[in-house]
Short mmCIF file of C-alpha atoms and ligand atoms in Angstrom, two decimals:
data_model
loop_
_atom_site.label_atom_id
_atom_site.label_comp_id
_atom_site.label_asym_id
_atom_site.label_seq_id
_atom_site.Cartn_x
_atom_site.Cartn_y
_atom_site.Cartn_z
CA MET A 1 -0.07 0.17 -0.25
CA ASN A 2 1.12 3.30 -0.52
CA LYS A 3 1.06 5.89 1.95
CA ASN A 4 0.82 9.18 2.84
CA PHE A 5 3.99 11.59 2.96
CA ILE A 6 3.35 14.19 5.89
CA ALA A 7 6.25 15.05 8.17
CA GLY A 8 9.66 13.30 6.40
CA GLU A 9 7.37 10.15 7.15
CA TRP A 10 5.44 8.09 5.69
CA LEU A 11 1.43 7.08 7.37
CA ASP A 12 -1.60 5.21 6.74
CA GLY A 13 -4.85 7.01 6.45
CA ALA A 14 -8.06 5.97 7.59
CA ARG A 15 -9.48 4.34 3.84
CA VAL A 16 -7.70 3.10 0.99
CA SER A 17 -8.26 4.09 -2.18
CA ARG A 18 -7.72 1.13 -5.04
CA ASN A 19 -6.47 2.91 -8.70
CA ILE A 20 -8.22 1.40 -11.53
CA ASN A 21 -6.92 1.15 -15.42
CA PRO A 22 -8.50 2.61 -17.88
CA SER A 23 -7.45 1.03 -20.90
CA ASP A 24 -7.85 -2.90 -18.68
CA THR A 25 -11.23 -2.59 -15.21
CA ARG A 26 -9.50 -5.53 -14.38
CA ASP A 27 -5.68 -4.35 -13.71
CA LEU A 28 -5.26 -2.60 -10.34
CA VAL A 29 -2.35 -0.11 -10.61
CA GLY A 30 -2.61 0.33 -6.76
CA GLU A 31 -4.07 1.07 -3.17
CA TYR A 32 -3.29 4.58 -1.76
CA ALA A 33 -4.14 5.88 1.20
CA GLN A 34 -6.89 7.79 1.96
CA ALA A 35 -5.86 10.55 4.09
CA ASP A 36 -9.08 12.00 6.50
CA VAL A 37 -8.83 15.76 7.84
CA ALA A 38 -7.18 15.22 11.04
CA GLN A 39 -4.21 13.52 9.23
CA THR A 40 -4.94 16.68 6.31
CA GLN A 41 -3.91 18.91 9.77
CA LEU A 42 -1.37 16.91 10.94
CA ALA A 43 0.62 17.76 7.30
CA ILE A 44 -0.68 21.34 7.16
CA ALA A 45 1.26 21.79 11.03
CA SER A 46 4.23 19.93 9.52
CA ALA A 47 4.70 23.07 6.60
CA GLU A 48 4.26 25.55 9.15
CA ALA A 49 6.85 24.31 11.77
CA ALA A 50 9.00 23.65 8.67
CA PHE A 51 8.83 26.94 7.10
CA PRO A 52 11.17 29.07 9.31
CA ALA A 53 13.72 27.60 8.48
CA TRP A 54 12.81 26.72 4.60
CA SER A 55 11.89 30.46 4.19
CA LEU A 56 15.76 30.79 5.37
CA SER A 57 17.55 28.08 2.91
CA THR A 58 20.08 29.50 0.76
CA PRO A 59 19.76 29.59 -3.19
CA GLN A 60 22.31 26.92 -3.60
CA GLN A 61 20.56 24.40 -1.59
CA ARG A 62 17.04 24.55 -3.16
CA PHE A 63 19.21 24.50 -6.44
CA ASP A 64 20.47 21.64 -5.84
CA ILE A 65 17.45 19.38 -4.81
CA LEU A 66 15.38 20.98 -7.61
CA ASP A 67 17.57 19.78 -9.73
CA ALA A 68 18.30 16.18 -8.39
CA VAL A 69 14.45 15.83 -8.45
CA GLY A 70 14.47 17.18 -11.98
CA SER A 71 17.41 14.91 -13.05
CA GLU A 72 15.61 11.49 -11.29
CA ILE A 73 12.39 12.37 -13.02
CA LEU A 74 13.83 12.98 -16.38
CA ALA A 75 16.39 9.55 -16.41
CA ARG A 76 13.31 7.44 -14.86
CA ARG A 77 10.92 9.19 -17.57
CA ALA A 78 10.27 5.67 -19.74
CA GLU A 79 9.14 3.37 -15.82
CA LEU A 80 7.45 6.79 -14.68
CA GLY A 81 5.70 7.35 -17.93
CA ASP A 82 4.16 3.50 -18.57
CA LEU A 83 2.63 4.15 -14.75
CA LEU A 84 1.05 7.70 -15.90
CA ALA A 85 -0.56 5.56 -19.10
CA ARG A 86 -1.48 2.97 -17.32
CA GLU A 87 -3.16 4.91 -14.27
CA GLU A 88 -4.73 7.73 -16.90
CA GLY A 89 -5.36 6.37 -19.64
CA LYS A 90 -3.20 9.05 -22.36
CA THR A 91 -0.59 7.15 -24.68
CA LEU A 92 2.54 5.95 -23.74
CA PRO A 93 4.53 8.05 -26.06
CA GLU A 94 2.49 11.13 -24.69
CA ALA A 95 2.89 10.10 -20.37
CA ILE A 96 6.35 9.80 -21.78
CA GLY A 97 6.50 13.59 -22.70
CA GLU A 98 4.33 14.28 -19.81
CA VAL A 99 7.17 12.48 -17.56
CA ALA A 100 9.74 14.02 -18.70
CA ARG A 101 7.79 18.19 -18.75
CA ALA A 102 7.55 17.49 -14.89
CA GLY A 103 11.60 16.83 -14.93
CA ASN A 104 12.28 20.12 -17.40
CA ILE A 105 9.96 21.84 -14.93
CA PHE A 106 12.04 20.67 -11.67
CA LYS A 107 15.47 22.06 -13.56
CA PHE A 108 13.77 25.24 -14.71
CA PHE A 109 12.47 26.24 -11.46
CA ALA A 110 16.27 25.19 -9.62
CA GLY A 111 17.68 27.77 -11.90
CA GLU A 112 14.74 30.09 -10.94
CA ALA A 113 15.88 29.90 -6.95
CA LEU A 114 19.26 31.50 -7.93
CA ARG A 115 18.15 34.29 -9.64
CA PRO A 116 15.47 35.47 -7.07
CA GLY A 117 16.84 39.04 -8.09
CA GLY A 118 14.87 42.63 -6.36
CA GLU A 119 14.92 45.84 -7.41
CA MET A 120 16.93 49.02 -5.74
CA MET A 121 15.64 52.40 -5.81
CA PRO A 122 16.43 56.18 -4.65
CA SER A 123 14.26 57.74 -2.56
CA VAL A 124 11.86 60.57 -2.85
CA ARG A 125 13.35 61.77 0.75
CA PRO A 126 17.05 62.50 0.21
CA GLY A 127 20.01 59.86 2.63
CA VAL A 128 16.75 57.22 1.90
CA GLY A 129 17.07 54.01 0.13
CA VAL A 130 14.61 51.72 -1.29
CA GLU A 131 14.78 48.22 -1.42
CA ILE A 132 12.38 46.08 -3.48
CA THR A 133 12.37 42.39 -2.36
CA ARG A 134 10.02 39.30 -3.19
CA GLU A 135 9.68 36.76 0.36
CA ALA A 136 8.34 33.08 0.05
CA LEU A 137 4.42 33.16 1.48
CA GLY A 138 4.16 30.43 3.34
CA VAL A 139 2.51 27.11 3.57
CA ILE A 140 0.71 26.23 0.01
CA GLY A 141 -1.95 24.15 -0.90
CA ILE A 142 -1.72 22.27 -4.09
CA ILE A 143 -4.70 20.81 -5.29
CA THR A 144 -4.82 19.09 -8.93
CA PRO A 145 -6.70 17.45 -11.68
CA TRP A 146 -6.57 14.06 -12.84
CA ASN A 147 -5.58 15.40 -16.37
CA PHE A 148 -1.53 15.86 -15.84
CA PRO A 149 -0.97 13.48 -13.80
CA ILE A 150 2.68 14.54 -12.81
CA ALA A 151 3.05 18.00 -15.18
CA ILE A 152 0.53 19.60 -12.84
CA PRO A 153 2.14 18.94 -9.70
CA ALA A 154 5.17 19.64 -10.95
CA TRP A 155 4.63 23.30 -12.44
CA LYS A 156 2.85 24.42 -8.78
CA ILE A 157 5.23 21.85 -6.24
CA ALA A 158 8.26 23.11 -7.92
CA PRO A 159 7.79 26.83 -7.83
CA ALA A 160 6.06 26.54 -4.54
CA LEU A 161 9.32 25.09 -3.15
CA ALA A 162 12.11 27.21 -5.55
CA TYR A 163 11.00 30.23 -3.34
CA GLY A 164 11.01 29.00 -0.40
CA ASN A 165 7.24 28.17 0.61
CA CYS A 166 6.44 24.90 2.46
CA VAL A 167 3.28 22.84 0.13
CA VAL A 168 0.78 20.63 1.42
CA PHE A 169 0.14 18.68 -1.50
CA LYS A 170 -3.33 16.30 -2.43
CA PRO A 171 -3.55 14.51 -6.21
CA ALA A 172 -6.91 14.08 -7.82
CA GLU A 173 -8.65 11.11 -6.33
CA LEU A 174 -8.18 9.23 -10.09
CA VAL A 175 -4.42 9.26 -10.49
CA PRO A 176 -2.87 8.71 -7.06
CA GLY A 177 0.20 6.65 -8.70
CA SER A 178 2.04 9.36 -10.03
CA ALA A 179 1.33 11.85 -8.00
CA TRP A 180 2.67 9.24 -5.28
CA ALA A 181 5.97 8.46 -7.56
CA LEU A 182 6.36 12.47 -7.04
CA ALA A 183 6.16 12.51 -3.51
CA GLU A 184 8.67 9.61 -3.28
CA ILE A 185 11.47 11.20 -5.22
CA LEU A 186 10.73 13.85 -3.24
CA SER A 187 10.89 12.96 -0.01
CA ARG A 188 15.06 11.90 -0.74
CA SER A 189 15.85 14.43 -2.57
CA GLY A 190 17.72 16.31 0.75
CA LEU A 191 13.71 18.60 1.62
CA PRO A 192 14.50 18.68 5.91
CA GLN A 193 11.29 17.21 7.22
CA GLY A 194 7.46 19.25 6.30
CA VAL A 195 8.75 20.96 3.60
CA PHE A 196 6.59 18.62 1.48
CA ASN A 197 3.72 17.07 2.31
CA LEU A 198 1.37 14.66 0.58
CA VAL A 199 -2.27 13.89 1.22
CA MET A 200 -3.69 11.95 -1.12
CA GLY A 201 -7.75 11.54 -0.20
CA ARG A 202 -11.17 13.18 -1.59
CA GLY A 203 -11.26 16.77 -2.54
CA ALA A 204 -15.08 17.69 0.00
CA GLU A 205 -12.12 16.05 2.64
CA VAL A 206 -8.92 17.03 1.90
CA GLY A 207 -9.68 19.15 -0.49
CA ALA A 208 -11.53 21.52 1.37
CA THR A 209 -9.50 20.96 4.74
CA LEU A 210 -7.02 22.80 3.01
CA LEU A 211 -8.98 25.77 1.27
CA ASP A 212 -10.66 26.68 5.38
CA ASP A 213 -7.59 25.95 7.21
CA PRO A 214 -6.12 29.65 8.63
CA ARG A 215 -2.47 28.34 8.12
CA ILE A 216 -2.48 27.59 4.81
CA ALA A 217 -0.94 30.76 2.91
CA ALA A 218 -2.47 30.97 -0.51
CA VAL A 219 -4.17 28.24 -2.47
CA THR A 220 -3.08 26.62 -6.00
CA PHE A 221 -5.98 24.16 -7.92
CA THR A 222 -6.55 22.88 -11.34
CA GLY A 223 -9.86 21.83 -11.78
CA SER A 224 -13.34 22.61 -12.80
CA VAL A 225 -14.98 25.52 -12.88
CA ALA A 226 -17.74 24.29 -10.06
CA THR A 227 -14.82 23.48 -7.73
CA GLY A 228 -12.83 26.42 -8.21
CA GLN A 229 -15.57 28.48 -7.56
CA LYS A 230 -15.64 26.61 -4.13
CA VAL A 231 -11.78 27.65 -3.97
CA ALA A 232 -13.08 30.74 -5.22
CA ALA A 233 -15.65 31.51 -2.04
CA ALA A 234 -13.33 29.88 0.43
CA CYS A 235 -10.03 31.53 -0.21
CA VAL A 236 -11.84 34.78 -0.09
CA ALA A 237 -13.62 34.15 2.81
CA ARG A 238 -10.06 34.31 4.89
CA MET A 239 -8.96 36.75 2.79
CA ALA A 240 -6.12 33.53 1.65
CA LYS A 241 -4.00 34.38 -1.77
CA PHE A 242 -5.73 32.21 -4.76
CA GLN A 243 -4.84 31.25 -8.42
CA LEU A 244 -6.90 28.94 -9.82
CA GLU A 245 -7.10 27.09 -13.50
CA MET A 246 -9.95 25.67 -14.91
CA GLY A 247 -11.98 24.70 -18.14
CA GLY A 248 -12.21 25.90 -21.73
CA LYS A 249 -14.04 25.51 -24.90
CA ASN A 250 -10.93 26.38 -27.41
CA PRO A 251 -11.61 27.35 -30.96
CA MET A 252 -9.40 26.94 -33.78
CA VAL A 253 -10.47 28.72 -36.53
CA VAL A 254 -9.36 27.19 -40.45
CA LEU A 255 -9.77 29.88 -43.28
CA ASP A 256 -10.01 29.42 -46.89
CA ASP A 257 -6.35 29.85 -47.32
CA ALA A 258 -4.82 27.53 -44.76
CA ASP A 259 -2.82 24.40 -46.03
CA LEU A 260 -5.21 22.09 -45.31
CA GLY A 261 -2.61 19.21 -44.28
CA VAL A 262 -1.54 22.00 -41.19
CA ALA A 263 -5.17 22.60 -40.04
CA VAL A 264 -6.47 18.83 -40.55
CA ASN A 265 -3.03 18.02 -37.76
CA CYS A 266 -3.78 20.82 -36.00
CA ALA A 267 -7.60 19.99 -35.72
CA VAL A 268 -6.81 16.28 -34.79
CA GLN A 269 -4.04 16.79 -33.12
CA SER A 270 -5.59 18.99 -29.85
CA GLY A 271 -8.79 17.64 -30.60
CA PHE A 272 -8.32 14.11 -30.04
CA PHE A 273 -4.68 13.31 -29.03
CA SER A 274 -5.13 12.26 -25.34
CA THR A 275 -8.73 11.28 -25.72
CA GLY A 276 -9.20 15.29 -25.93
CA GLN A 277 -8.97 15.60 -22.09
CA ARG A 278 -6.71 17.86 -21.83
CA CYS A 279 -7.89 21.51 -20.84
CA THR A 280 -6.12 23.18 -23.90
CA ALA A 281 -7.83 20.93 -26.30
CA SER A 282 -9.71 22.13 -29.67
CA SER A 283 -12.69 21.37 -28.93
CA ARG A 284 -14.60 24.22 -31.42
CA LEU A 285 -13.97 23.93 -34.83
CA ILE A 286 -14.46 27.48 -36.99
CA VAL A 287 -14.18 26.93 -40.64
CA THR A 288 -14.89 29.49 -43.35
CA GLU A 289 -17.06 28.72 -45.98
CA GLY A 290 -14.44 27.86 -49.26
CA ILE A 291 -12.90 25.30 -46.67
CA HIS A 292 -15.24 23.92 -44.68
CA ASP A 293 -16.65 20.46 -47.42
CA ARG A 294 -13.37 19.76 -47.80
CA PHE A 295 -11.24 20.29 -44.33
CA VAL A 296 -14.48 18.42 -42.69
CA ALA A 297 -13.83 15.58 -45.46
CA ALA A 298 -9.82 15.43 -44.52
CA VAL A 299 -10.47 15.49 -40.50
CA ILE A 300 -12.88 12.96 -41.11
CA ALA A 301 -10.91 10.24 -43.13
CA LYS A 302 -8.17 11.31 -40.65
CA MET A 303 -10.00 10.37 -37.57
CA GLN A 304 -11.15 7.08 -39.56
CA THR A 305 -7.26 6.32 -39.38
CA LEU A 306 -7.05 7.00 -35.64
CA LYS A 307 -6.41 3.45 -33.59
CA VAL A 308 -8.04 3.67 -29.87
CA GLY A 309 -6.87 1.35 -27.49
CA ASP A 310 -5.04 0.35 -24.75
CA ALA A 311 -3.28 2.83 -23.59
CA ARG A 312 0.26 1.17 -23.80
CA GLN A 313 0.24 -0.46 -26.63
CA ALA A 314 1.98 0.71 -29.58
CA GLY A 315 0.46 2.14 -32.62
CA THR A 316 -2.13 3.54 -30.29
CA ASP A 317 -3.22 7.35 -30.96
CA ILE A 318 -6.48 7.49 -28.53
CA GLY A 319 -6.55 5.39 -25.51
CA PRO A 320 -9.23 5.24 -23.11
CA VAL A 321 -11.74 8.02 -21.19
CA VAL A 322 -10.50 8.20 -17.83
CA ASP A 323 -13.93 6.75 -16.09
CA GLN A 324 -16.57 5.40 -16.50
CA ASN A 325 -18.33 8.80 -15.36
CA GLN A 326 -15.77 10.86 -18.31
CA LEU A 327 -17.56 8.75 -20.36
CA GLY A 328 -20.60 8.81 -19.46
CA GLN A 329 -20.15 12.60 -19.79
CA ASN A 330 -18.78 12.08 -23.72
CA LEU A 331 -21.65 10.23 -24.51
CA SER A 332 -24.49 12.14 -22.90
CA TYR A 333 -22.77 15.22 -24.99
CA VAL A 334 -22.99 13.97 -28.13
CA GLY A 335 -26.19 13.03 -27.49
CA ILE A 336 -27.33 16.22 -26.57
CA ALA A 337 -25.67 17.95 -29.79
CA GLN A 338 -27.87 15.67 -31.89
CA ALA A 339 -31.46 16.46 -30.23
CA GLU A 340 -30.13 20.09 -30.46
CA GLY A 341 -30.40 19.66 -34.11
CA ALA A 342 -26.33 18.88 -34.93
CA THR A 343 -25.08 16.17 -36.87
CA LEU A 344 -23.26 13.19 -36.18
CA ALA A 345 -20.38 13.16 -38.82
CA CYS A 346 -18.05 10.85 -37.41
CA GLY A 347 -17.39 8.57 -34.41
CA GLY A 348 -18.65 9.10 -31.12
CA THR A 349 -19.90 5.30 -29.75
CA ALA A 350 -18.89 3.31 -26.88
CA VAL A 351 -16.99 0.73 -27.43
CA THR A 352 -16.40 -1.92 -24.53
CA HIS A 353 -13.26 -3.93 -25.61
CA SER A 354 -10.03 -3.06 -26.66
CA ALA A 355 -8.56 -4.62 -29.59
CA ASP A 356 -7.12 -7.85 -27.30
CA GLY A 357 -10.72 -8.00 -25.41
CA GLN A 358 -9.53 -5.97 -22.18
CA PRO A 359 -12.44 -3.98 -20.45
CA GLY A 360 -12.20 -0.56 -20.90
CA PHE A 361 -13.89 3.17 -20.95
CA TYR A 362 -13.16 3.25 -24.61
CA MET A 363 -14.81 5.32 -27.08
CA THR A 364 -14.44 6.12 -31.07
CA PRO A 365 -13.51 10.20 -30.96
CA ALA A 366 -16.43 11.99 -32.06
CA LEU A 367 -17.20 14.55 -35.06
CA ILE A 368 -20.07 17.17 -34.71
CA THR A 369 -20.88 19.12 -37.97
CA ASP A 370 -23.84 21.70 -38.65
CA THR A 371 -23.38 23.85 -35.32
CA THR A 372 -24.14 27.07 -33.69
CA ALA A 373 -22.41 28.96 -31.56
CA ALA A 374 -25.64 28.81 -28.88
CA MET A 375 -25.93 24.92 -28.65
CA ARG A 376 -24.60 23.54 -25.53
CA ILE A 377 -21.51 21.38 -27.50
CA ASN A 378 -20.34 25.03 -27.65
CA ARG A 379 -21.23 26.52 -25.01
CA GLU A 380 -19.89 23.42 -22.32
CA GLU A 381 -16.66 21.91 -21.77
CA VAL A 382 -17.28 17.75 -22.47
CA PHE A 383 -13.59 16.98 -21.34
CA GLY A 384 -13.13 14.12 -24.01
CA PRO A 385 -12.52 13.61 -27.81
CA VAL A 386 -16.18 15.23 -29.01
CA VAL A 387 -15.31 18.05 -31.15
CA SER A 388 -17.85 20.59 -32.82
CA VAL A 389 -17.36 22.16 -36.20
CA LEU A 390 -19.23 25.54 -36.64
CA ARG A 391 -19.00 27.46 -39.88
CA ALA A 392 -18.18 31.21 -40.25
CA ARG A 393 -18.59 33.40 -43.48
CA ASP A 394 -15.43 35.32 -43.35
CA TYR A 395 -12.25 35.61 -40.48
CA GLU A 396 -14.66 38.39 -38.80
CA GLU A 397 -17.36 36.52 -37.89
CA ALA A 398 -14.96 33.21 -37.61
CA LEU A 399 -12.65 35.76 -34.77
CA PHE A 400 -16.28 36.87 -33.07
CA LEU A 401 -17.69 33.47 -33.01
CA ALA A 402 -13.72 32.46 -31.41
CA ASN A 403 -14.39 34.68 -29.12
CA ASP A 404 -17.89 34.21 -28.15
CA THR A 405 -17.24 31.34 -24.99
CA PRO A 406 -17.52 32.38 -21.57
CA PHE A 407 -13.83 30.56 -21.79
CA GLY A 408 -10.39 32.39 -22.90
CA LEU A 409 -7.36 29.50 -22.36
CA ALA A 410 -6.30 28.62 -25.56
CA ALA A 411 -6.78 29.69 -29.47
CA GLY A 412 -5.60 28.96 -33.04
CA ILE A 413 -6.03 29.75 -36.15
CA ALA A 414 -4.58 27.97 -39.39
CA THR A 415 -3.67 30.76 -42.28
CA ALA A 416 -1.34 31.74 -44.96
CA SER A 417 -2.43 35.13 -44.26
CA LEU A 418 0.04 37.29 -41.93
CA LYS A 419 -2.76 39.88 -41.92
CA HIS A 420 -6.03 37.60 -40.42
CA ALA A 421 -2.29 35.34 -37.96
CA THR A 422 -1.66 39.29 -36.50
CA HIS A 423 -5.28 40.70 -35.86
CA PHE A 424 -6.25 37.20 -34.73
CA LYS A 425 -3.17 37.26 -31.87
CA ARG A 426 -3.83 40.53 -31.28
CA HIS A 427 -8.05 40.67 -31.06
CA SER A 428 -8.54 36.76 -29.66
CA GLN A 429 -9.78 37.02 -25.87
CA ALA A 430 -7.19 34.15 -24.98
CA GLY A 431 -4.15 33.49 -22.68
CA MET A 432 -2.33 31.79 -25.03
CA VAL A 433 -3.12 31.75 -28.71
CA MET A 434 -1.20 29.60 -31.36
CA VAL A 435 -0.62 30.56 -35.34
CA ASN A 436 -0.60 27.03 -37.23
CA LEU A 437 -0.23 24.89 -34.44
CA PRO A 438 -2.32 23.27 -32.31
CA THR A 439 -3.99 25.07 -29.19
CA ALA A 440 -2.76 21.62 -27.33
CA GLY A 441 1.27 21.42 -26.19
CA VAL A 442 2.41 24.40 -24.72
CA ASP A 443 6.42 25.06 -23.90
CA TYR A 444 7.82 24.52 -20.40
CA HIS A 445 9.78 28.25 -19.25
CA VAL A 446 7.01 30.46 -20.62
CA PRO A 447 3.52 31.49 -18.68
CA PHE A 448 0.57 29.36 -19.12
CA GLY A 449 -2.96 30.56 -18.04
CA GLY A 450 -6.39 32.22 -19.22
CA ARG A 451 -8.56 34.64 -19.37
CA LYS A 452 -12.65 34.56 -18.54
CA GLY A 453 -13.85 31.63 -17.50
CA SER A 454 -11.04 29.09 -17.79
CA SER A 455 -8.68 31.24 -15.18
CA TYR A 456 -7.91 33.49 -11.86
CA GLY A 457 -5.05 35.11 -10.65
CA PRO A 458 -1.06 35.25 -11.42
CA ARG A 459 -0.01 32.99 -14.65
CA GLU A 460 1.62 30.22 -13.54
CA GLN A 461 4.92 28.74 -15.97
CA GLY A 462 8.10 30.80 -16.55
CA ARG A 463 9.21 33.48 -14.24
CA TYR A 464 5.68 35.01 -13.96
CA ALA A 465 5.27 31.83 -11.37
CA ALA A 466 6.82 34.80 -8.85
CA GLU A 467 3.86 36.67 -9.16
CA PHE A 468 1.71 33.97 -7.29
CA TYR A 469 4.40 32.51 -4.97
CA THR A 470 6.65 35.28 -3.50
CA VAL A 471 4.85 38.66 -1.46
CA VAL A 472 6.99 41.86 -2.43
CA LYS A 473 8.79 43.81 0.36
CA THR A 474 9.40 47.21 -0.04
CA ALA A 475 12.04 48.29 2.53
CA TYR A 476 13.56 52.29 3.03
CA THR A 477 16.71 52.45 5.05
CA GLN A 478 17.99 56.14 6.07
CA ALA A 479 21.95 55.65 5.57
P1 LIG B 1 -12.41 18.75 -10.37
O1 LIG B 1 -12.94 20.30 -9.94
O2 LIG B 1 -13.31 17.42 -10.14
O3 LIG B 1 -10.98 18.78 -9.21
C1 LIG B 1 -9.89 18.76 -9.24
C2 LIG B 1 -9.14 18.74 -8.09
O4 LIG B 1 -10.26 19.43 -6.45
C3 LIG B 1 -9.71 17.14 -7.70
O5 LIG B 1 -8.44 16.93 -6.70
C4 LIG B 1 -10.62 16.87 -6.16
O6 LIG B 1 -10.49 16.23 -5.33
C5 LIG B 1 -10.32 18.74 -5.72
N1 LIG B 1 -11.78 19.43 -5.47
C6 LIG B 1 -13.09 18.23 -5.12
N2 LIG B 1 -14.69 19.30 -4.98
C7 LIG B 1 -13.48 20.32 -4.16
C8 LIG B 1 -13.75 20.80 -3.12
N3 LIG B 1 -14.93 20.88 -2.72
N4 LIG B 1 -12.43 21.15 -2.09
C9 LIG B 1 -11.41 20.97 -2.63
N5 LIG B 1 -11.03 20.72 -3.13
C10 LIG B 1 -12.20 19.78 -3.69
O7 LIG B 1 -11.42 18.70 -11.22
P2 LIG B 1 -10.79 17.47 -12.32
O8 LIG B 1 -12.43 16.31 -13.57
O9 LIG B 1 -9.90 16.47 -12.04
O10 LIG B 1 -10.40 17.70 -13.63
C11 LIG B 1 -10.55 18.31 -15.39
C12 LIG B 1 -10.92 19.88 -15.50
O11 LIG B 1 -9.60 20.42 -14.99
C13 LIG B 1 -11.34 19.82 -16.69
O12 LIG B 1 -12.75 21.42 -16.17
C14 LIG B 1 -10.04 20.51 -16.96
O13 LIG B 1 -10.57 22.02 -18.01
C15 LIG B 1 -9.53 21.35 -15.87
N6 LIG B 1 -8.22 21.53 -16.12
C16 LIG B 1 -7.64 23.07 -16.56
C17 LIG B 1 -5.78 23.36 -16.33
C18 LIG B 1 -6.19 24.85 -17.23
O14 LIG B 1 -4.96 24.67 -17.08
N7 LIG B 1 -6.79 25.20 -16.50
C19 LIG B 1 -5.61 22.12 -16.98
C20 LIG B 1 -6.03 20.74 -16.71
C21 LIG B 1 -7.40 20.12 -16.22
#
């Protein structure tokens, strides 16, 4: 049984959860301890006790630890990628890529620990100097979703530690395996006792305890809008700092002058790969009249070549959906779209077994055409391999439709026109904009985040992460 890591010790939980492989529901990935409220409070207390010393640790000490963690993750990418694919269901190459990303993030923030910087300014008063510095916040509560089981924890834990904070980390219930493996690496990294704590368990119990405890200085959350709203309400009530990364309904605009091959690759890659379970997935393809029919035919032709199957089997393009609930949600949105008058042009059916007869949560990727902007399929996040197509008269209408959403995480455009690409980059109401590239797939050293209903608070990743994980101090000195 894999235990929680609290105050430098591995502890049994109040209960046990079973981690099931979505590619083969007969396969038990492992059993994981579930913390309760008391154990979560113990983790918070241990992080609070560790903070004064850790916040004053040297940049060299933090660099050495984070760099070594990054090196170990990178060296074990094949093994950790296999575990990730087995518990979450993305394909092995995707999972290994995610693990490598996590390793690179630790190495990036190892470097950031050495570059805290600051400013010195003359005062407006004679003989006075002003220094502007950044300091650690305290204990950070980290709450993560299931779809990136190691990269999202890495992009929250690494900056939190790099800037001198202590951490209580609660991973998603569905994917404790990768979180536990990361915690195990951190447990041997030389971090002082209590600086990093892992509490696996339920959102409503462990997560809610983190939100309400006054010893948690700040909460960083990635997940659904509904939970994000609870995080915000709880943090505002006690005036704790918080940061939210939530859902998306990301548009990919395809203009008449686009390279058809590029446009189809962008759409298929960001719509269906990782089983569509990416917050940056393109779920709305907005296509101008002149290319619409050719584009839809080419996307369908490509979709028919995609192999749905066991995430860890060579040749699989699309693994299973993460669990039965998510599969039910995906299929229900296919039905909702049809009931509202859209056409199911390809896929969209459940497949109960893999080609080898393994029971799993499989479905064929779905393309839904003849949709309008008001339909639920174009307004609500599905979070599966379900993509809709909207017809647009011209670029102006395509831009309008792209922005006609409560979300604003990522947006893409496929075009050969510098004029339209430039205009789109400026006028898209999304946090991240891609030109002739899939909306999903971002670098690890630059800011990540969205606008409108997708995000709240400072950006994650890159050196912009310092905005969230530190607090600014202005000090005046009379010489
Ligand atoms: P979720 O909101 O159900 O769960 C996210 C986390 O919150 C889990 O760890 C869960 O246990 C915890 N939680 C649940 N209830 C809680 C409560 N009352 N108090 C505190 N914590 C609680 O989301 P999910 O289903 O795991 O993830 C899918 C969602 O995540 C999608 O909406 C997706 O778009 C979003 N996502 C966003 C980004 C981004 O960066 N914008 C990245 C990945 C995923």
